[in-house]
Amino acid sequence: MAQRAIGTRALITGASSGIGAEFARQLAADGLDLVLVARSRERLEAFAEELRAAHDIEVEVLPADLLTKAGVKAAEARVAASVNRIDVLVNNAGFGLAKDFDANSVDDELELLSILVEVPLRLTHAALAHMLPAGSGTIINIASVAGYSPRGTYGAAKAWLLSFSRWANIAYKRRGVRVTAIAPGFVRTEFHSRLSTDAHAAAPQGEPREPAQLERAIPDFLWLSAPDVVRAALIDTARGRAVSIPSLRYKLIVAAAKLTPDALAERVARVGR
C-alpha cells in the first residue's frame, strides 16, 4: 500500500464523476476498498467494475439521491455500519447555482444548503459515532476557495464547511480522527457544464450565458486538474492538515483575498460564477 494511504475502506459521495471519481481512482490505487455513492446506478456499476479490474479491490455501489430523505438515510446507515467499517469518509457531493440569489427559487437555495452543509454534517456525525471509539478515522470535506470571499450562498456554504472542518480537526485529531477541508479553485470537471444554461451571472446587460461561456471567461492559469487536486489533498490529509489548498497560485489568491475589501472581492468573484 502506498505511503500516503489513510485507511482501508472509503465512502465517497458524488463518486461517479469529477473530483469524487478521482478520489476513488487514487484511493483504489492506494489499496483502499470503496463504497461509491451517487444517483445513477448504471454509471456507478460501470465505474465500480473499472476500479475492481484495475486494482483488485472491493467496490460497493450505493445509488442514492442525497437531496431526498431516503437517500441521506441510506448513506448515513452505510457510514455508521459496523460490518465492513468505513474509516475514510469523503464528502464530495455538491452542485452550484448559476443565477444570483434573488433570481433563484428559495427551494433551489435550500437544496444547495442541504447538499453542501446538511449532508456533510449528517455523514460526519454518523462517521464519528464509530471512528472515535475506534480511535482512528479520516474525514475529507470538499470545500472551495469560494469560501474565502463573498460569493453568494455557494461561498457561504463552503465557508461553513471550512470553519467546521478546522474546528473538527482540532477537536478530534487528538482522539485519532483527522478532518481535512479541501479548498480547490477552478477544476476541470463536469461541475461547470452542469450549471443551468439560463445562467446570467456576469453576463453583459443581464443576458444569459452558457456554461461554456462561463468557462471561457476564466483564464487558463486558474484551472487545475482533478488528479493534481486529489494528489495534493491526500498528501495534506495524511499529514493531518485541517485545510488543503492545492497549488501555490491558489494559496496566494487566498492570502490576497483575506486582504481585499469585500466590495472588490465580490466583483472579482462574479467573473467565475
mmCIF file of C-alpha atoms in Angstrom:
data_model
loop_
_atom_site.group_PDB
_atom_site.id
_atom_site.type_symbol
_atom_site.label_atom_id
_atom_site.label_comp_id
_atom_site.label_asym_id
_atom_site.label_seq_id
_atom_site.Cartn_x
_atom_site.Cartn_y
_atom_site.Cartn_z
ATOM 1 C CA MET A 1 0.000 0.000 0.000
ATOM 2 C CA ALA A 2 1.301 3.470 -0.843
ATOM 3 C CA GLN A 3 2.856 5.523 1.936
ATOM 4 C CA ARG A 4 0.148 8.183 1.810
ATOM 5 C CA ALA A 5 -2.660 5.616 2.397
ATOM 6 C CA ILE A 6 -5.065 6.967 5.034
ATOM 7 C CA GLY A 7 -7.299 3.983 5.760
ATOM 8 C CA THR A 8 -8.703 0.707 4.483
ATOM 9 C CA ARG A 9 -12.240 1.448 3.245
ATOM 10 C CA ALA A 10 -13.564 4.779 1.959
ATOM 11 C CA LEU A 11 -17.074 6.012 1.259
ATOM 12 C CA ILE A 12 -17.206 8.776 -1.351
ATOM 13 C CA THR A 13 -20.282 10.842 -2.176
ATOM 14 C CA GLY A 14 -20.653 12.246 -5.679
ATOM 15 C CA ALA A 15 -18.314 9.459 -6.722
ATOM 16 C CA SER A 16 -19.325 8.921 -10.336
ATOM 17 C CA SER A 17 -17.623 11.978 -11.828
ATOM 18 C CA GLY A 18 -15.203 14.841 -11.290
ATOM 19 C CA ILE A 19 -13.263 15.160 -8.052
ATOM 20 C CA GLY A 20 -15.230 12.340 -6.434
ATOM 21 C CA ALA A 21 -14.295 9.893 -9.195
ATOM 22 C CA GLU A 22 -10.667 10.975 -8.975
ATOM 23 C CA PHE A 23 -10.651 10.332 -5.223
ATOM 24 C CA ALA A 24 -11.995 6.869 -5.997
ATOM 25 C CA ARG A 25 -9.222 6.201 -8.539
ATOM 26 C CA GLN A 26 -6.406 7.376 -6.309
ATOM 27 C CA LEU A 27 -7.681 5.710 -3.139
ATOM 28 C CA ALA A 28 -8.180 2.486 -5.101
ATOM 29 C CA ALA A 29 -4.594 2.752 -6.344
ATOM 30 C CA ASP A 30 -3.541 3.108 -2.686
ATOM 31 C CA GLY A 31 -5.284 -0.193 -1.953
ATOM 32 C CA LEU A 32 -8.442 1.010 -0.222
ATOM 33 C CA ASP A 33 -11.758 -0.743 -0.700
ATOM 34 C CA LEU A 34 -14.533 1.634 -1.714
ATOM 35 C CA VAL A 35 -18.202 2.469 -1.304
ATOM 36 C CA LEU A 36 -19.335 4.721 -4.152
ATOM 37 C CA VAL A 37 -22.390 6.943 -3.651
ATOM 38 C CA ALA A 38 -24.169 8.797 -6.471
ATOM 39 C CA ARG A 39 -27.594 8.909 -8.101
ATOM 40 C CA SER A 40 -27.066 6.763 -11.188
ATOM 41 C CA ARG A 41 -26.800 3.020 -10.522
ATOM 42 C CA GLU A 42 -25.763 2.319 -14.116
ATOM 43 C CA ARG A 43 -22.921 4.825 -14.005
ATOM 44 C CA LEU A 44 -21.773 3.612 -10.589
ATOM 45 C CA GLU A 45 -21.776 -0.052 -11.633
ATOM 46 C CA ALA A 46 -19.685 0.665 -14.720
ATOM 47 C CA PHE A 47 -17.181 2.712 -12.716
ATOM 48 C CA ALA A 48 -17.028 0.108 -9.950
ATOM 49 C CA GLU A 49 -16.213 -2.635 -12.446
ATOM 50 C CA GLU A 50 -13.431 -0.494 -13.907
ATOM 51 C CA LEU A 51 -11.903 0.002 -10.439
ATOM 52 C CA ARG A 52 -12.189 -3.659 -9.474
ATOM 53 C CA ALA A 53 -10.448 -4.750 -12.651
ATOM 54 C CA ALA A 54 -7.676 -2.181 -12.366
ATOM 55 C CA HIS A 55 -6.863 -2.519 -8.664
ATOM 56 C CA ASP A 56 -8.244 -5.852 -7.369
ATOM 57 C CA ILE A 57 -10.229 -4.203 -4.563
ATOM 58 C CA GLU A 58 -13.754 -4.486 -3.193
ATOM 59 C CA VAL A 59 -16.118 -1.829 -4.522
ATOM 60 C CA GLU A 60 -19.691 -1.423 -3.296
ATOM 61 C CA VAL A 61 -22.182 0.837 -5.031
ATOM 62 C CA LEU A 62 -24.857 2.790 -3.207
ATOM 63 C CA PRO A 63 -27.237 4.568 -5.577
ATOM 64 C CA ALA A 64 -28.731 7.401 -3.516
ATOM 65 C CA ASP A 65 -30.120 10.840 -4.212
ATOM 66 C CA LEU A 66 -28.765 12.913 -1.347
ATOM 67 C CA LEU A 67 -31.423 15.568 -1.908
ATOM 68 C CA THR A 68 -34.013 13.096 -0.593
ATOM 69 C CA LYS A 69 -34.522 11.907 2.978
ATOM 70 C CA ALA A 70 -34.344 8.289 1.831
ATOM 71 C CA GLY A 71 -31.033 8.881 0.047
ATOM 72 C CA VAL A 72 -29.430 10.614 3.020
ATOM 73 C CA LYS A 73 -30.686 7.927 5.413
ATOM 74 C CA ALA A 74 -29.201 5.206 3.203
ATOM 75 C CA ALA A 75 -25.816 6.951 3.129
ATOM 76 C CA GLU A 76 -25.907 7.587 6.896
ATOM 77 C CA ALA A 77 -26.707 3.949 7.571
ATOM 78 C CA ARG A 78 -23.783 2.759 5.443
ATOM 79 C CA VAL A 79 -21.363 5.186 7.085
ATOM 80 C CA ALA A 80 -22.491 4.033 10.523
ATOM 81 C CA ALA A 81 -22.464 0.289 9.739
ATOM 82 C CA SER A 82 -20.191 -1.876 11.906
ATOM 83 C CA VAL A 83 -19.682 -4.511 9.173
ATOM 84 C CA ASN A 84 -17.015 -3.558 6.607
ATOM 85 C CA ARG A 85 -16.494 -0.375 8.592
ATOM 86 C CA ILE A 86 -15.886 2.922 6.834
ATOM 87 C CA ASP A 87 -12.699 4.551 8.128
ATOM 88 C CA VAL A 88 -12.389 7.206 5.398
ATOM 89 C CA LEU A 89 -15.318 9.482 4.502
ATOM 90 C CA VAL A 90 -15.107 11.840 1.518
ATOM 91 C CA ASN A 91 -17.937 14.399 1.489
ATOM 92 C CA ASN A 92 -17.767 15.481 -2.132
ATOM 93 C CA ALA A 93 -21.352 15.638 -3.459
ATOM 94 C CA GLY A 94 -22.483 19.094 -4.490
ATOM 95 C CA PHE A 95 -23.585 21.451 -7.229
ATOM 96 C CA GLY A 96 -23.703 25.161 -7.974
ATOM 97 C CA LEU A 97 -26.456 27.572 -8.970
ATOM 98 C CA ALA A 98 -25.721 29.762 -11.967
ATOM 99 C CA LYS A 99 -28.117 32.590 -11.115
ATOM 100 C CA ASP A 100 -27.924 35.179 -8.353
ATOM 101 C CA PHE A 101 -29.622 34.533 -5.018
ATOM 102 C CA ASP A 102 -32.623 36.766 -5.734
ATOM 103 C CA ALA A 103 -33.204 35.086 -9.114
ATOM 104 C CA ASN A 104 -33.219 31.544 -7.722
ATOM 105 C CA SER A 105 -36.228 29.941 -6.105
ATOM 106 C CA VAL A 106 -35.966 29.503 -2.359
ATOM 107 C CA ASP A 107 -36.383 25.742 -2.886
ATOM 108 C CA ASP A 108 -33.291 25.661 -5.120
ATOM 109 C CA GLU A 109 -31.346 27.596 -2.496
ATOM 110 C CA LEU A 110 -32.457 25.240 0.268
ATOM 111 C CA GLU A 111 -31.368 22.239 -1.811
ATOM 112 C CA LEU A 112 -27.955 23.865 -2.237
ATOM 113 C CA LEU A 113 -27.733 24.406 1.520
ATOM 114 C CA SER A 114 -28.747 20.805 2.139
ATOM 115 C CA ILE A 115 -26.209 19.188 -0.191
ATOM 116 C CA LEU A 116 -23.301 21.438 0.820
ATOM 117 C CA VAL A 117 -23.949 21.737 4.571
ATOM 118 C CA GLU A 118 -26.589 19.376 5.963
ATOM 119 C CA VAL A 119 -25.402 16.232 4.166
ATOM 120 C CA PRO A 120 -21.709 16.571 5.185
ATOM 121 C CA LEU A 121 -22.816 17.377 8.736
ATOM 122 C CA ARG A 122 -25.015 14.277 8.937
ATOM 123 C CA LEU A 123 -22.462 11.917 7.413
ATOM 124 C CA THR A 124 -19.656 13.311 9.567
ATOM 125 C CA HIS A 125 -21.779 12.829 12.679
ATOM 126 C CA ALA A 126 -22.541 9.240 11.633
ATOM 127 C CA ALA A 127 -18.856 8.533 10.959
ATOM 128 C CA LEU A 128 -17.651 9.932 14.287
ATOM 129 C CA ALA A 129 -20.001 7.589 16.151
ATOM 130 C CA HIS A 130 -17.670 4.672 15.358
ATOM 131 C CA MET A 131 -14.416 6.436 14.441
ATOM 132 C CA LEU A 132 -13.999 7.987 17.883
ATOM 133 C CA PRO A 133 -14.459 4.743 19.863
ATOM 134 C CA ALA A 134 -12.020 3.062 17.452
ATOM 135 C CA GLY A 135 -9.509 5.888 17.906
ATOM 136 C CA SER A 136 -8.932 6.260 14.161
ATOM 137 C CA GLY A 137 -10.533 7.634 11.027
ATOM 138 C CA THR A 138 -10.286 10.247 8.310
ATOM 139 C CA ILE A 139 -12.921 12.681 7.067
ATOM 140 C CA ILE A 140 -12.326 14.764 3.940
ATOM 141 C CA ASN A 141 -14.721 17.617 3.121
ATOM 142 C CA ILE A 142 -14.594 19.195 -0.334
ATOM 143 C CA ALA A 143 -14.839 22.921 0.245
ATOM 144 C CA SER A 144 -13.621 25.670 -2.116
ATOM 145 C CA VAL A 145 -11.566 28.839 -2.275
ATOM 146 C CA ALA A 146 -15.005 30.440 -2.780
ATOM 147 C CA GLY A 147 -15.331 30.085 0.985
ATOM 148 C CA TYR A 148 -12.718 32.796 1.425
ATOM 149 C CA SER A 149 -14.587 35.536 -0.459
ATOM 150 C CA PRO A 150 -18.104 36.992 -0.718
ATOM 151 C CA ARG A 151 -19.587 34.642 -3.313
ATOM 152 C CA GLY A 152 -23.271 34.200 -2.641
ATOM 153 C CA THR A 153 -24.766 31.228 -0.881
ATOM 154 C CA TYR A 154 -22.322 28.799 -2.512
ATOM 155 C CA GLY A 155 -19.375 30.650 -0.973
ATOM 156 C CA ALA A 156 -21.216 30.940 2.341
ATOM 157 C CA ALA A 157 -21.834 27.179 2.433
ATOM 158 C CA LYS A 158 -18.207 26.440 1.613
ATOM 159 C CA ALA A 159 -17.095 28.906 4.307
ATOM 160 C CA TRP A 160 -19.181 26.917 6.795
ATOM 161 C CA LEU A 161 -17.520 23.700 5.660
ATOM 162 C CA LEU A 162 -14.054 25.236 6.039
ATOM 163 C CA SER A 163 -14.804 26.510 9.538
ATOM 164 C CA PHE A 164 -16.458 23.256 10.590
ATOM 165 C CA SER A 165 -13.543 21.170 9.327
ATOM 166 C CA ARG A 166 -10.930 23.346 11.043
ATOM 167 C CA TRP A 167 -12.781 23.054 14.336
ATOM 168 C CA ALA A 168 -13.387 19.311 13.956
ATOM 169 C CA ASN A 169 -9.722 18.648 13.203
ATOM 170 C CA ILE A 170 -8.707 20.489 16.363
ATOM 171 C CA ALA A 171 -11.353 18.733 18.442
ATOM 172 C CA TYR A 172 -10.895 15.182 17.171
ATOM 173 C CA LYS A 173 -7.332 14.778 15.895
ATOM 174 C CA ARG A 174 -6.087 14.150 19.428
ATOM 175 C CA ARG A 175 -8.665 11.319 19.572
ATOM 176 C CA GLY A 176 -7.360 9.743 16.370
ATOM 177 C CA VAL A 177 -9.715 11.235 13.776
ATOM 178 C CA ARG A 178 -8.342 13.621 11.151
ATOM 179 C CA VAL A 179 -10.688 16.078 9.439
ATOM 180 C CA THR A 180 -9.438 17.979 6.385
ATOM 181 C CA ALA A 181 -11.232 20.503 4.170
ATOM 182 C CA ILE A 182 -10.022 20.627 0.575
ATOM 183 C CA ALA A 183 -10.290 24.112 -0.932
ATOM 184 C CA PRO A 184 -9.537 23.986 -4.658
ATOM 185 C CA GLY A 185 -10.171 26.722 -7.157
ATOM 186 C CA PHE A 186 -11.472 26.057 -10.664
ATOM 187 C CA VAL A 187 -11.090 22.378 -11.528
ATOM 188 C CA ARG A 188 -11.736 20.918 -14.972
ATOM 189 C CA THR A 189 -14.647 18.586 -14.237
ATOM 190 C CA GLU A 190 -18.335 18.364 -15.177
ATOM 191 C CA PHE A 191 -19.225 20.881 -12.446
ATOM 192 C CA HIS A 192 -19.470 23.956 -14.656
ATOM 193 C CA SER A 193 -21.180 22.150 -17.517
ATOM 194 C CA ARG A 194 -23.947 21.130 -15.097
ATOM 195 C CA LEU A 195 -24.819 24.708 -14.203
ATOM 196 C CA SER A 196 -28.210 25.794 -15.504
ATOM 197 C CA THR A 197 -27.993 27.034 -19.083
ATOM 198 C CA ASP A 198 -30.051 30.108 -18.230
ATOM 199 C CA ALA A 199 -27.128 31.412 -16.174
ATOM 200 C CA HIS A 200 -26.942 35.180 -16.246
ATOM 201 C CA ALA A 201 -24.172 35.771 -13.757
ATOM 202 C CA ALA A 202 -21.644 38.310 -15.033
ATOM 203 C CA ALA A 203 -23.313 38.447 -18.437
ATOM 204 C CA PRO A 204 -23.446 41.783 -20.305
ATOM 205 C CA GLN A 205 -26.741 43.615 -19.788
ATOM 206 C CA GLY A 206 -28.018 40.614 -17.814
ATOM 207 C CA GLU A 207 -28.166 38.348 -20.877
ATOM 208 C CA PRO A 208 -27.902 34.592 -20.229
ATOM 209 C CA ARG A 209 -24.519 32.895 -20.563
ATOM 210 C CA GLU A 210 -23.996 29.272 -21.450
ATOM 211 C CA PRO A 211 -21.736 27.210 -19.149
ATOM 212 C CA ALA A 212 -19.105 27.034 -21.910
ATOM 213 C CA GLN A 213 -19.039 30.839 -21.999
ATOM 214 C CA LEU A 214 -18.591 30.936 -18.249
ATOM 215 C CA GLU A 215 -15.611 28.582 -18.539
ATOM 216 C CA ARG A 216 -14.024 30.681 -21.296
ATOM 217 C CA ALA A 217 -14.268 33.740 -19.045
ATOM 218 C CA ILE A 218 -11.813 32.110 -16.619
ATOM 219 C CA PRO A 219 -8.088 32.448 -17.514
ATOM 220 C CA ASP A 220 -6.300 29.197 -18.298
ATOM 221 C CA PHE A 221 -3.769 29.620 -15.485
ATOM 222 C CA LEU A 222 -6.584 29.410 -12.913
ATOM 223 C CA TRP A 223 -7.668 25.931 -13.999
ATOM 224 C CA LEU A 224 -6.481 22.894 -12.050
ATOM 225 C CA SER A 225 -6.701 19.213 -12.983
ATOM 226 C CA ALA A 226 -8.649 16.829 -10.767
ATOM 227 C CA PRO A 227 -5.707 14.385 -10.427
ATOM 228 C CA ASP A 228 -3.418 17.171 -9.187
ATOM 229 C CA VAL A 229 -6.036 18.430 -6.723
ATOM 230 C CA VAL A 230 -6.677 14.984 -5.248
ATOM 231 C CA ARG A 231 -2.971 14.104 -5.117
ATOM 232 C CA ALA A 232 -2.220 17.253 -3.093
ATOM 233 C CA ALA A 233 -5.311 16.710 -0.939
ATOM 234 C CA LEU A 234 -4.312 13.181 0.057
ATOM 235 C CA ILE A 235 -0.800 14.272 0.972
ATOM 236 C CA ASP A 236 -2.122 17.091 3.170
ATOM 237 C CA THR A 237 -4.712 14.798 4.726
ATOM 238 C CA ALA A 238 -2.077 12.191 5.580
ATOM 239 C CA ARG A 239 -0.111 14.978 7.275
ATOM 240 C CA GLY A 240 -3.141 15.864 9.400
ATOM 241 C CA ARG A 241 -3.673 19.339 7.985
ATOM 242 C CA ALA A 242 -7.054 20.938 8.652
ATOM 243 C CA VAL A 243 -7.173 22.708 5.280
ATOM 244 C CA SER A 244 -5.593 21.811 1.952
ATOM 245 C CA ILE A 245 -5.378 24.478 -0.755
ATOM 246 C CA PRO A 246 -3.993 22.759 -3.862
ATOM 247 C CA SER A 247 -1.391 24.745 -5.845
ATOM 248 C CA LEU A 248 0.762 27.710 -4.926
ATOM 249 C CA ARG A 249 -1.282 30.083 -7.083
ATOM 250 C CA TYR A 250 -4.452 29.433 -5.088
ATOM 251 C CA LYS A 251 -2.590 29.723 -1.797
ATOM 252 C CA LEU A 252 -1.533 33.190 -2.943
ATOM 253 C CA ILE A 253 -5.072 34.013 -4.107
ATOM 254 C CA VAL A 254 -6.492 33.032 -0.720
ATOM 255 C CA ALA A 255 -3.868 35.129 1.068
ATOM 256 C CA ALA A 256 -4.756 38.099 -1.142
ATOM 257 C CA ALA A 257 -8.495 37.557 -0.643
ATOM 258 C CA LYS A 258 -8.080 37.991 3.109
ATOM 259 C CA LEU A 259 -6.663 41.481 2.483
ATOM 260 C CA THR A 260 -9.052 42.542 -0.293
ATOM 261 C CA PRO A 261 -12.023 44.813 0.526
ATOM 262 C CA ASP A 262 -15.295 42.884 0.344
ATOM 263 C CA ALA A 263 -16.789 45.021 -2.433
ATOM 264 C CA LEU A 264 -13.795 44.405 -4.716
ATOM 265 C CA ALA A 265 -13.625 40.722 -3.803
ATOM 266 C CA GLU A 266 -17.294 40.279 -4.698
ATOM 267 C CA ARG A 267 -16.815 41.875 -8.128
ATOM 268 C CA VAL A 268 -13.854 39.599 -8.872
ATOM 269 C CA ALA A 269 -15.745 36.520 -7.664
ATOM 270 C CA ARG A 270 -18.664 37.218 -10.017
ATOM 271 C CA VAL A 271 -16.429 36.717 -13.068
ATOM 272 C CA GLY A 272 -16.191 32.990 -12.460
ATOM 273 C CA ARG A 273 -19.639 32.198 -11.077
#
